[in-house]
PDB file of C-alpha atoms (C1' of nucleotides) in Angstrom:
ATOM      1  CA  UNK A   1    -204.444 193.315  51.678  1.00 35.00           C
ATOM      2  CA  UNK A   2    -201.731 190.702  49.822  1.00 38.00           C
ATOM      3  CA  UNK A   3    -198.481 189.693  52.319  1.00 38.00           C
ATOM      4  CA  UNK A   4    -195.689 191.984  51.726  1.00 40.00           C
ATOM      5  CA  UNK A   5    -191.735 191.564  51.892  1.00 43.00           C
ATOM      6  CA  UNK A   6    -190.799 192.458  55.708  1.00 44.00           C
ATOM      7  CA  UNK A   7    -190.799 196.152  56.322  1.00 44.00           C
ATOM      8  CA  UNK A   8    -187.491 197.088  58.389  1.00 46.00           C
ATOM      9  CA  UNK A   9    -189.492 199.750  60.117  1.00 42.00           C
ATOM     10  CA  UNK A  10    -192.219 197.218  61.526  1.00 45.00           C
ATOM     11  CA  UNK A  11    -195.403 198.261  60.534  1.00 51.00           C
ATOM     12  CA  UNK A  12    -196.274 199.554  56.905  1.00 53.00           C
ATOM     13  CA  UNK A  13    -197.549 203.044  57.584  1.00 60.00           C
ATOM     14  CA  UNK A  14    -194.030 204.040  59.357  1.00 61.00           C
ATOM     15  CA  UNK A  15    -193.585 206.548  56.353  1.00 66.00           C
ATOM     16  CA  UNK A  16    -196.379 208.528  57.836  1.00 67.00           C
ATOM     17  CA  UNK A  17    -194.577 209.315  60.887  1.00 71.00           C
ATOM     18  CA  UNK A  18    -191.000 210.044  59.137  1.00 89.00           C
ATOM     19  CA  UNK A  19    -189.308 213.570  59.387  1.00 94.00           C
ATOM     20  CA  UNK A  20    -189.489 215.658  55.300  1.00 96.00           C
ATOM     21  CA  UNK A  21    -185.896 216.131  54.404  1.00 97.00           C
ATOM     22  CA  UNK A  22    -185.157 219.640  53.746  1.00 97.00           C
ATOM     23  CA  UNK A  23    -183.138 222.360  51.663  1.00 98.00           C
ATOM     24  CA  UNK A  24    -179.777 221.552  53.897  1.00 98.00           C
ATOM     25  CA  UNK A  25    -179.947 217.563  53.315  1.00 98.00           C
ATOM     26  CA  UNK A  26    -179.701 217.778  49.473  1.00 98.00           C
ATOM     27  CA  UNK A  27    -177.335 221.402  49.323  1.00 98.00           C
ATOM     28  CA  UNK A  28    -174.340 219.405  50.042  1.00 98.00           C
ATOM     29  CA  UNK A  29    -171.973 217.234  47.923  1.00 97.00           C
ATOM     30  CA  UNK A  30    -173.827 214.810  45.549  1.00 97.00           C
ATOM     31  CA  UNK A  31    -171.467 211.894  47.014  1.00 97.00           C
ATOM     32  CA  UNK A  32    -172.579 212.608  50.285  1.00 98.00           C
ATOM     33  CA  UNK A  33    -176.542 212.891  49.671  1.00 98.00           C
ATOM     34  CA  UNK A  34    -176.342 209.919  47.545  1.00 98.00           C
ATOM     35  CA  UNK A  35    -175.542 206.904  49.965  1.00 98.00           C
ATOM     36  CA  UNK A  36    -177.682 209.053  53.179  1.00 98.00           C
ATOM     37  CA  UNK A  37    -180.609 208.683  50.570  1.00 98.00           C
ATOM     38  CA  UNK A  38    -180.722 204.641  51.184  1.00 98.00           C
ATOM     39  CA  UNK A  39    -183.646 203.696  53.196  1.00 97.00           C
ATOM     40  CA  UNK A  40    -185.280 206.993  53.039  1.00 97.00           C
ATOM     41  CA  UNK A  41    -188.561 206.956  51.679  1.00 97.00           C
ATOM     42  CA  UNK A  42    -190.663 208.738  48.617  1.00 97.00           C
ATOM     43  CA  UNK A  43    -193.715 209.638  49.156  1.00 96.00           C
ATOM     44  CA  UNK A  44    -195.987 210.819  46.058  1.00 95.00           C
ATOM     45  CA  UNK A  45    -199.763 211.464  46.336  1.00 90.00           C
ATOM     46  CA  UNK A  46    -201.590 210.741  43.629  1.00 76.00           C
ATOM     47  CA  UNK A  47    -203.357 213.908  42.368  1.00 68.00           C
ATOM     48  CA  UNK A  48    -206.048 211.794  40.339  1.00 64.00           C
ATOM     49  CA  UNK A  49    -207.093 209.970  43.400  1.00 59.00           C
ATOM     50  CA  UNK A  50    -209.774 211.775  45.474  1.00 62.00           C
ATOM     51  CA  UNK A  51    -208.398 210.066  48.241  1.00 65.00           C
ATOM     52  CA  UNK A  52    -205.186 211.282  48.333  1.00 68.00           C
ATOM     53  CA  UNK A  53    -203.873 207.918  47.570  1.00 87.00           C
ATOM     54  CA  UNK A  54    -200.151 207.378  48.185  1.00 92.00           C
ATOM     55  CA  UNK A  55    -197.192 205.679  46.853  1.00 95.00           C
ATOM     56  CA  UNK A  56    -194.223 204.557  49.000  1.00 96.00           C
ATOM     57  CA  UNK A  57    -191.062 203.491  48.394  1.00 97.00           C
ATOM     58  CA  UNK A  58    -188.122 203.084  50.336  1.00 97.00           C
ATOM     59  CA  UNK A  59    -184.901 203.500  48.314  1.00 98.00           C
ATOM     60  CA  UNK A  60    -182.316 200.948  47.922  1.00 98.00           C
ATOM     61  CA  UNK A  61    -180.142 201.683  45.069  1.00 97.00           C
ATOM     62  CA  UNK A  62    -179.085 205.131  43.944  1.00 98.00           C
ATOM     63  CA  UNK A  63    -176.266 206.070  41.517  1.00 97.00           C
ATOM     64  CA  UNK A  64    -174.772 209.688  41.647  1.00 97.00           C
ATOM     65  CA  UNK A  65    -174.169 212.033  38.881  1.00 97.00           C
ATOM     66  CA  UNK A  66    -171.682 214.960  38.920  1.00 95.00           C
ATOM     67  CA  UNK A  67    -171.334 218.005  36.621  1.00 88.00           C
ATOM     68  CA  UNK A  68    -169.686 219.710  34.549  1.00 88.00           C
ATOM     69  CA  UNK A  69    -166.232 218.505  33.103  1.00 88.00           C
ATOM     70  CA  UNK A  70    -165.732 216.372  36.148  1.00 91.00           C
ATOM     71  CA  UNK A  71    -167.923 213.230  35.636  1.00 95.00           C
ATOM     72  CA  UNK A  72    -168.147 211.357  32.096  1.00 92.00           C
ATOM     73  CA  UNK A  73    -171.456 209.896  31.687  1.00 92.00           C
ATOM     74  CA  UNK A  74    -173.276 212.388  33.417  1.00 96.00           C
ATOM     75  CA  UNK A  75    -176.012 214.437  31.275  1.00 96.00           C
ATOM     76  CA  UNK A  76    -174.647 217.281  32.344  1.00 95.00           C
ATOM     77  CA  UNK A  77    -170.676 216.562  31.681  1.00 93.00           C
ATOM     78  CA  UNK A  78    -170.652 219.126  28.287  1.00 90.00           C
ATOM     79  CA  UNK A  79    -172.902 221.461  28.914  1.00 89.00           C
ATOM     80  CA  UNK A  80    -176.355 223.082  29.842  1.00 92.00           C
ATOM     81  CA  UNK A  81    -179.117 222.433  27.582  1.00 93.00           C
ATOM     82  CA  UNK A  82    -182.777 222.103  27.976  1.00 92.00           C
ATOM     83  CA  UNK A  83    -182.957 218.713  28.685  1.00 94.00           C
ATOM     84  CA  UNK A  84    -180.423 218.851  31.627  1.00 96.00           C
ATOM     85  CA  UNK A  85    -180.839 222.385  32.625  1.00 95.00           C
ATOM     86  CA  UNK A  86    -182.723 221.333  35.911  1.00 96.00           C
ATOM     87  CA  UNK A  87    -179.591 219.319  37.086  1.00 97.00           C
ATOM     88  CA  UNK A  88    -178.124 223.076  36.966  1.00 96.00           C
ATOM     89  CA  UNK A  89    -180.902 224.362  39.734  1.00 96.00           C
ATOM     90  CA  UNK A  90    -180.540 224.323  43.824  1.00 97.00           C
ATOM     91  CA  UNK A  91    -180.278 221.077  45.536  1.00 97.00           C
ATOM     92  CA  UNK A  92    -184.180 219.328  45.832  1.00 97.00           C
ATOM     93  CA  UNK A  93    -185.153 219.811  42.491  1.00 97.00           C
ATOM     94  CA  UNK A  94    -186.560 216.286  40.558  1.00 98.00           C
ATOM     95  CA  UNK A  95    -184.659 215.843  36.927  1.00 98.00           C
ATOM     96  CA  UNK A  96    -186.947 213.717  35.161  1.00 97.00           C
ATOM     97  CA  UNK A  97    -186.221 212.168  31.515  1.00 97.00           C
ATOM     98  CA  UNK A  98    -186.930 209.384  29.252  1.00 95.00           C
ATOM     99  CA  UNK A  99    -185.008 206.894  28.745  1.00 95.00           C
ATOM    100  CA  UNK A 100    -184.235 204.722  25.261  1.00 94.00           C
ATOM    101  CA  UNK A 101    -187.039 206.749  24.310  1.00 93.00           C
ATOM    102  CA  UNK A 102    -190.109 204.613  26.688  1.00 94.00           C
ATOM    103  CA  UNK A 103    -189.291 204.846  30.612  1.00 96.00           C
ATOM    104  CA  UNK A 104    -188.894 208.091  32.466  1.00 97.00           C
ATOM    105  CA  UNK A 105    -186.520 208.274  35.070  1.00 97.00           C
ATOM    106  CA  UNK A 106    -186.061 210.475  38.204  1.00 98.00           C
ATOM    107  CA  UNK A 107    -183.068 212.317  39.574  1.00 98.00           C
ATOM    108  CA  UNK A 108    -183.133 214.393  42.725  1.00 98.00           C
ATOM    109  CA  UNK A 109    -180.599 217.478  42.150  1.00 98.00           C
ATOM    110  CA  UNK A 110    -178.295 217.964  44.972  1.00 97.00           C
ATOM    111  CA  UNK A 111    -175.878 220.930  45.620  1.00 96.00           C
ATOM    112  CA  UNK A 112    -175.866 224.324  45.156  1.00 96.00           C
ATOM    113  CA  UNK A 113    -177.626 226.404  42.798  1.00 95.00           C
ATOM    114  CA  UNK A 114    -175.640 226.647  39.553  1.00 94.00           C
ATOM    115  CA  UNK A 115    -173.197 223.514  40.085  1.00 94.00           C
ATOM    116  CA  UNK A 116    -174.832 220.469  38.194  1.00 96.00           C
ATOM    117  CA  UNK A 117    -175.251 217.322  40.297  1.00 97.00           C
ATOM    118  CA  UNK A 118    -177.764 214.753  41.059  1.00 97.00           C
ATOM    119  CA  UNK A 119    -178.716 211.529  42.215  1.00 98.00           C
ATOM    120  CA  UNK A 120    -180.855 208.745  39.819  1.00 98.00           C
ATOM    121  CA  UNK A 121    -183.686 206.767  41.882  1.00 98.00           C
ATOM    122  CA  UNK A 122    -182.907 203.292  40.708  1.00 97.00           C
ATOM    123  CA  UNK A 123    -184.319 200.953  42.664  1.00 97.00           C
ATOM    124  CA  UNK A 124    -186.750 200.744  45.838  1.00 97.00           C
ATOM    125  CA  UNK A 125    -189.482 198.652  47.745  1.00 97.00           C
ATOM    126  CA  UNK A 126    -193.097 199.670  47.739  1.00 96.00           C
ATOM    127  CA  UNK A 127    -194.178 200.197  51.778  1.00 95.00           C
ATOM    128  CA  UNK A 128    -197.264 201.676  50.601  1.00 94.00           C
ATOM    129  CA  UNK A 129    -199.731 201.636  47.865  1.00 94.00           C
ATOM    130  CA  UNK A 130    -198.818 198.187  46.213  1.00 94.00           C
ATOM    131  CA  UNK A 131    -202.330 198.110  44.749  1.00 94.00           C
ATOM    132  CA  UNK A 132    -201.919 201.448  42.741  1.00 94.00           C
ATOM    133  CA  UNK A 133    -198.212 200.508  42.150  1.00 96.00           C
ATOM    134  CA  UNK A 134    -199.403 197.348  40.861  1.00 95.00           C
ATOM    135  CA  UNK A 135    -202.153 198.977  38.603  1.00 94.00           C
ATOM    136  CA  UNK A 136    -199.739 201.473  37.158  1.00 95.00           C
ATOM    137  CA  UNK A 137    -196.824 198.966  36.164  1.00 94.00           C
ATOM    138  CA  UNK A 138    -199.377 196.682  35.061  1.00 91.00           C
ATOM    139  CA  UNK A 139    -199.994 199.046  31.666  1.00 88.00           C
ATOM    140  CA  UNK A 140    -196.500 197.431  30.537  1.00 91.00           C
ATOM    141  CA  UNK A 141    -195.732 194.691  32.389  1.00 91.00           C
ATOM    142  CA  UNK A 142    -198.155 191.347  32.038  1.00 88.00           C
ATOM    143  CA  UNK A 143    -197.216 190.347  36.080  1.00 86.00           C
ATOM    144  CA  UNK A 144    -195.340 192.043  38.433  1.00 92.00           C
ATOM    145  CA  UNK A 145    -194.156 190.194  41.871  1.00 92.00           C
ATOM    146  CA  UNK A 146    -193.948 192.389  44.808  1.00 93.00           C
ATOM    147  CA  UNK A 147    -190.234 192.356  44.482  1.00 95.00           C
ATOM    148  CA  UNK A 148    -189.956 194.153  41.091  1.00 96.00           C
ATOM    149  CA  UNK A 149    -192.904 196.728  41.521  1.00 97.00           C
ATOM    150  CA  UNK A 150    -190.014 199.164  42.069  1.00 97.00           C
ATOM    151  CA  UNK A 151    -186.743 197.567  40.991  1.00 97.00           C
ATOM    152  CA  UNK A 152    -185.134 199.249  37.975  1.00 97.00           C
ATOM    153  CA  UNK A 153    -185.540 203.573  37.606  1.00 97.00           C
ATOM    154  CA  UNK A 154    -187.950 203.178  35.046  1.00 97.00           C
ATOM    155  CA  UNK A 155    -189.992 200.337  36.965  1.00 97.00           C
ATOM    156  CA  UNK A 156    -189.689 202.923  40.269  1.00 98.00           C
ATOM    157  CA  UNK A 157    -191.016 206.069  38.389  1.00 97.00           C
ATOM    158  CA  UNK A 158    -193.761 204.189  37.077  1.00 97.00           C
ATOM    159  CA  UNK A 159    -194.691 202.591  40.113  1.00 97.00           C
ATOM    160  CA  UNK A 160    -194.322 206.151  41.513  1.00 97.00           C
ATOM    161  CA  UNK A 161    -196.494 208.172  38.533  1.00 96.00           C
ATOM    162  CA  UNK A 162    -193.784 210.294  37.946  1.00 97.00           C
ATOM    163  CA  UNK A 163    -193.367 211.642  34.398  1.00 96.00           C
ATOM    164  CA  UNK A 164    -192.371 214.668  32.793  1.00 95.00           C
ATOM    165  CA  UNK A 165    -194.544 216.699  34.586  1.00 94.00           C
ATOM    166  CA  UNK A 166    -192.888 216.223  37.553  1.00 96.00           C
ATOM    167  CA  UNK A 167    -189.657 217.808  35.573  1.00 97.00           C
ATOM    168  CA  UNK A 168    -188.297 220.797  37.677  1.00 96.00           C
ATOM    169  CA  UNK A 169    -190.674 219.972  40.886  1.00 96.00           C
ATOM    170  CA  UNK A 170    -189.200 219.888  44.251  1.00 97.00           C
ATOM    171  CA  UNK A 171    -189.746 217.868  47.150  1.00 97.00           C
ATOM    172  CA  UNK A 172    -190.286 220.333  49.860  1.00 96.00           C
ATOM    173  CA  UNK A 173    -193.312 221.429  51.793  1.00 93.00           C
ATOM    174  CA  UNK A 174    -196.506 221.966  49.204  1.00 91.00           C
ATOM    175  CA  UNK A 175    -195.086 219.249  46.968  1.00 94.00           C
ATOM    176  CA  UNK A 176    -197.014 215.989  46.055  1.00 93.00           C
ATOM    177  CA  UNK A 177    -193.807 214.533  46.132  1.00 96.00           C
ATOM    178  CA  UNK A 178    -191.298 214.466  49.332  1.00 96.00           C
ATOM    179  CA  UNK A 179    -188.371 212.365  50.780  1.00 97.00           C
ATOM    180  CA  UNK A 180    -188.546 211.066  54.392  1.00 97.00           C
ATOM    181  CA  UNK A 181    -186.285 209.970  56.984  1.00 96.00           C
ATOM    182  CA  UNK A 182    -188.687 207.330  58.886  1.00 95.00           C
ATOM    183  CA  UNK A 183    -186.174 206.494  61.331  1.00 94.00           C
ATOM    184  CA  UNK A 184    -184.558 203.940  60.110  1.00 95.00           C
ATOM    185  CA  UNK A 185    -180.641 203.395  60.713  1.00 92.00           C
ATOM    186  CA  UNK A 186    -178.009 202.330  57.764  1.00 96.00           C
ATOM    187  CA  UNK A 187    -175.022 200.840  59.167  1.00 96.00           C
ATOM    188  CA  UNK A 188    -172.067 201.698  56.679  1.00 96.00           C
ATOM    189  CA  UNK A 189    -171.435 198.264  56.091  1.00 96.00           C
ATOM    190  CA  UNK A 190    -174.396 197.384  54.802  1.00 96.00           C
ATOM    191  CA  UNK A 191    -173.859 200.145  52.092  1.00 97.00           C
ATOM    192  CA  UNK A 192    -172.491 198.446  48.995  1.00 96.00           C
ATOM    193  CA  UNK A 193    -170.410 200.562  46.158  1.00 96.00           C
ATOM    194  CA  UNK A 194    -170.189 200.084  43.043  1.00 95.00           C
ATOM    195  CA  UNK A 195    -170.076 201.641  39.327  1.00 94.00           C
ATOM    196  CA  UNK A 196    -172.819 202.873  37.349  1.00 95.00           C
ATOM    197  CA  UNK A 197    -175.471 200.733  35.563  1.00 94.00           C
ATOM    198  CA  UNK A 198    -174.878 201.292  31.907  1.00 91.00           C
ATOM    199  CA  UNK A 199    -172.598 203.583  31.482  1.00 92.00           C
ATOM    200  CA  UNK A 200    -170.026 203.280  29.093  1.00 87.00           C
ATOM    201  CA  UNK A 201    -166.218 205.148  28.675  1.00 85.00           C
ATOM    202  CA  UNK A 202    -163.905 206.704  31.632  1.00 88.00           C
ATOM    203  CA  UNK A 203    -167.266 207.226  33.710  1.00 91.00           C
ATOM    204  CA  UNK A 204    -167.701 203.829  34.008  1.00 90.00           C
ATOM    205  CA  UNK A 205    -165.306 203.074  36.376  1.00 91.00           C
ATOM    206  CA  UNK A 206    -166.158 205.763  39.191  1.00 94.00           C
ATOM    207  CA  UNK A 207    -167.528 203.848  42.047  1.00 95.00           C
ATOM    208  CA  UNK A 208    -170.854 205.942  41.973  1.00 96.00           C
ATOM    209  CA  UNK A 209    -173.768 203.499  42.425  1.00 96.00           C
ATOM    210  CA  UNK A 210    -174.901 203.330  46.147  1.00 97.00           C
ATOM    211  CA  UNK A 211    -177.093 199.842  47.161  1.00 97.00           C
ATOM    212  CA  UNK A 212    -178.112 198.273  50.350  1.00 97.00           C
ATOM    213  CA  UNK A 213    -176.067 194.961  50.466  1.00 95.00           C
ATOM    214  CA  UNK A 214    -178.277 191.998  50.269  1.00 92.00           C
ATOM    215  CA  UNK A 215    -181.812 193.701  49.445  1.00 96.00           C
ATOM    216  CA  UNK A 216    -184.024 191.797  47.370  1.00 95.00           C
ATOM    217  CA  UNK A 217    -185.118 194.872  45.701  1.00 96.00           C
ATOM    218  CA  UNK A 218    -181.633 196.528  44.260  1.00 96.00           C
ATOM    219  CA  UNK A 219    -182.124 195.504  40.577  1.00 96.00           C
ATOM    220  CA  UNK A 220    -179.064 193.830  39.051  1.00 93.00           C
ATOM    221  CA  UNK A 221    -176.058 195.252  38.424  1.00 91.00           C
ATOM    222  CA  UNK A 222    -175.090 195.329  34.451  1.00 88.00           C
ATOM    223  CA  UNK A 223    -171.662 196.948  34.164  1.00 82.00           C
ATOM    224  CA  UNK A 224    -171.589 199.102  30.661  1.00 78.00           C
ATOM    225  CA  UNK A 225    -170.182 196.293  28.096  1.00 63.00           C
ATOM    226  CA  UNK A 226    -166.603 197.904  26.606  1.00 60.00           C
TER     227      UNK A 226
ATOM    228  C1'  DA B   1    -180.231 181.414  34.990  1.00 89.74           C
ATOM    229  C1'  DG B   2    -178.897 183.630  31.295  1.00 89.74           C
ATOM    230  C1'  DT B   3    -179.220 186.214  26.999  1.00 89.74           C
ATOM    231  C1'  DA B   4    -181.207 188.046  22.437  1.00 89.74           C
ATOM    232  C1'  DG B   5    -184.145 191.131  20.320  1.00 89.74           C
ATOM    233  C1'  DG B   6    -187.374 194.767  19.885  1.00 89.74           C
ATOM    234  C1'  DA B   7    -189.904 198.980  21.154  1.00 89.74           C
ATOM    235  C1'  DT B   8    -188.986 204.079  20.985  1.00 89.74           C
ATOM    236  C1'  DA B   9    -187.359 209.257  21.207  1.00 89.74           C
ATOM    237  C1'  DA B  10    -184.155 213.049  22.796  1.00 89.74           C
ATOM    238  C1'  DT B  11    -179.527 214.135  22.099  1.00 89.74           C
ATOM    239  C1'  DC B  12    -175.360 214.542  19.813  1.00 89.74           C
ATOM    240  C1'  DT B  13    -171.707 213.309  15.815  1.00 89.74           C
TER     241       DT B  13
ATOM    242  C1'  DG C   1    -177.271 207.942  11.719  1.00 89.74           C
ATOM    243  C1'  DA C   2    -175.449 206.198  16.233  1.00 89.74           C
ATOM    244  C1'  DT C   3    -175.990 206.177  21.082  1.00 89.74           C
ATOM    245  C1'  DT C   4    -178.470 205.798  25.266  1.00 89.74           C
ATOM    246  C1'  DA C   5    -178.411 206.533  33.309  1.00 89.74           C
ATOM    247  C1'  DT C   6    -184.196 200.560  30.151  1.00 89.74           C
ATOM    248  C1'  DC C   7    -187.799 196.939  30.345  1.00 89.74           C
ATOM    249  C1'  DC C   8    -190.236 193.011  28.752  1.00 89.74           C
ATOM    250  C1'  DT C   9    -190.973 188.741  26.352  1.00 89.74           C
ATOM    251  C1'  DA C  10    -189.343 184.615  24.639  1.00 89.74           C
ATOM    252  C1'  DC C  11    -186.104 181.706  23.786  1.00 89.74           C
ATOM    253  C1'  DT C  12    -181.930 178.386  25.055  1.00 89.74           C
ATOM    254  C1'  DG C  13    -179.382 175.285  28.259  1.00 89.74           C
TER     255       DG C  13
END
DNA sequence: AGTAGGATAATCT
DNA sequence: GATTATCCTACTG
């Protein structure tokens, strides 16, 4: 086993012991799921691994995304189509797409059925599974410290597995994939807010990106460029 | 430490 | 045909 980054929670297998969030933590507003969703943890099993193996990550940068007509930049700001129609669903629901056509990308819908919000996974650090991380970001990436096995959406869901299969899965009971509360506490000053990563126009400047102040793992911020 | 360029595909003008 | 909720390598200072 390599040295990791220190785990807040003390010992790595914490994760195991955390409470599965439920239907009632991701029904409500997406601005108020997205900064509770800092250091809670995702936990995917890896269905090719006999073993069960298991993936990690505890989240440390999340952006929110509203719906329709009242968030610019958000897929679903114009309307429903089949790419976005998940972000439509009830609150627990994954929104998975690809991204400048070669990373996927993971949202977690939040609200209720019918109102079109969710919350992007962008950035996390691996408290379990570093070897299969490792092995799976390793298919595009020559080296990757333990740092950035996780630091950027599309590093996360490949460190993760999660693809377009996962479109439209939830994270409930029965799921391979689930969000945890392992305990661990969030003082509101340590939540930093910002805007979005990349996005460009009047959405730009909503202060929508969540991130745990002084984390090695938040990737780094790059406004949208005008 | 910072930035340029390229890979690549769904979506929308 | 342009844009995009990105990442990686390779180059400059």
């Amino acid at each position: 086993m390599t040295a990791r980054p220190e785990t807040p929670a003390g010992d790595a297998d914490s994760w195991q012991r955390g409470e599965r969030l439920g239907p009632d933590f991701f029904s409500r507003d997406v601005l108020e799921v997205a900064p509770d969703l800092l250091n809670k943890v995702l936990v995917v099993t890896d269905p090719c691994e006999p073993a069960g193996d298991v993936v990690a990550i505890r989240l440390t940068e999340v952006e929110a995304y509203g719906g329709q007509g009242n968030d610019p930049g958000s897929h679903a700001q114009r309307s429903r189509t089949r790419r976005n129609s998940v972000m439509f669903g009830p609150g627990g629901l994954l929104y998975v797409y690809r991204s400048y056509g070669l990373h996927w990308c993971v949202n977690v819908v939040t609200g209720q059925d019918e109102v079109a919000a969710a919350v992007l996974l962008r950035a996390g650090q691996v408290v379990a599974g570093a070897d299969l991380a490792r092995q799976r970001r390793a298919r595009t990436a020559a080296s990757v410290g333990e740092r950035d096995l996780a630091r950027g959406p599309g590093r996360l869901c490949a460190a993760a597995g999660i693809a377009a299969e996962h479109n439209a899965a939830h994270v409930f009971e029965g799921s391979r994939i689930g969000l945890f509360d392992v305990g661990l506490a969030t003082p509101p000053d340590r939540i930093g807010i910002s805007t979005r990563t990349g996005v460009a126009g009047p959405g730009g400047r909503l202060p929508y990106r969540f991130f745990l102040r002084e984390d090695p793992t938040v990737s780094p911020h790059r406004p949208a460029r005008p």
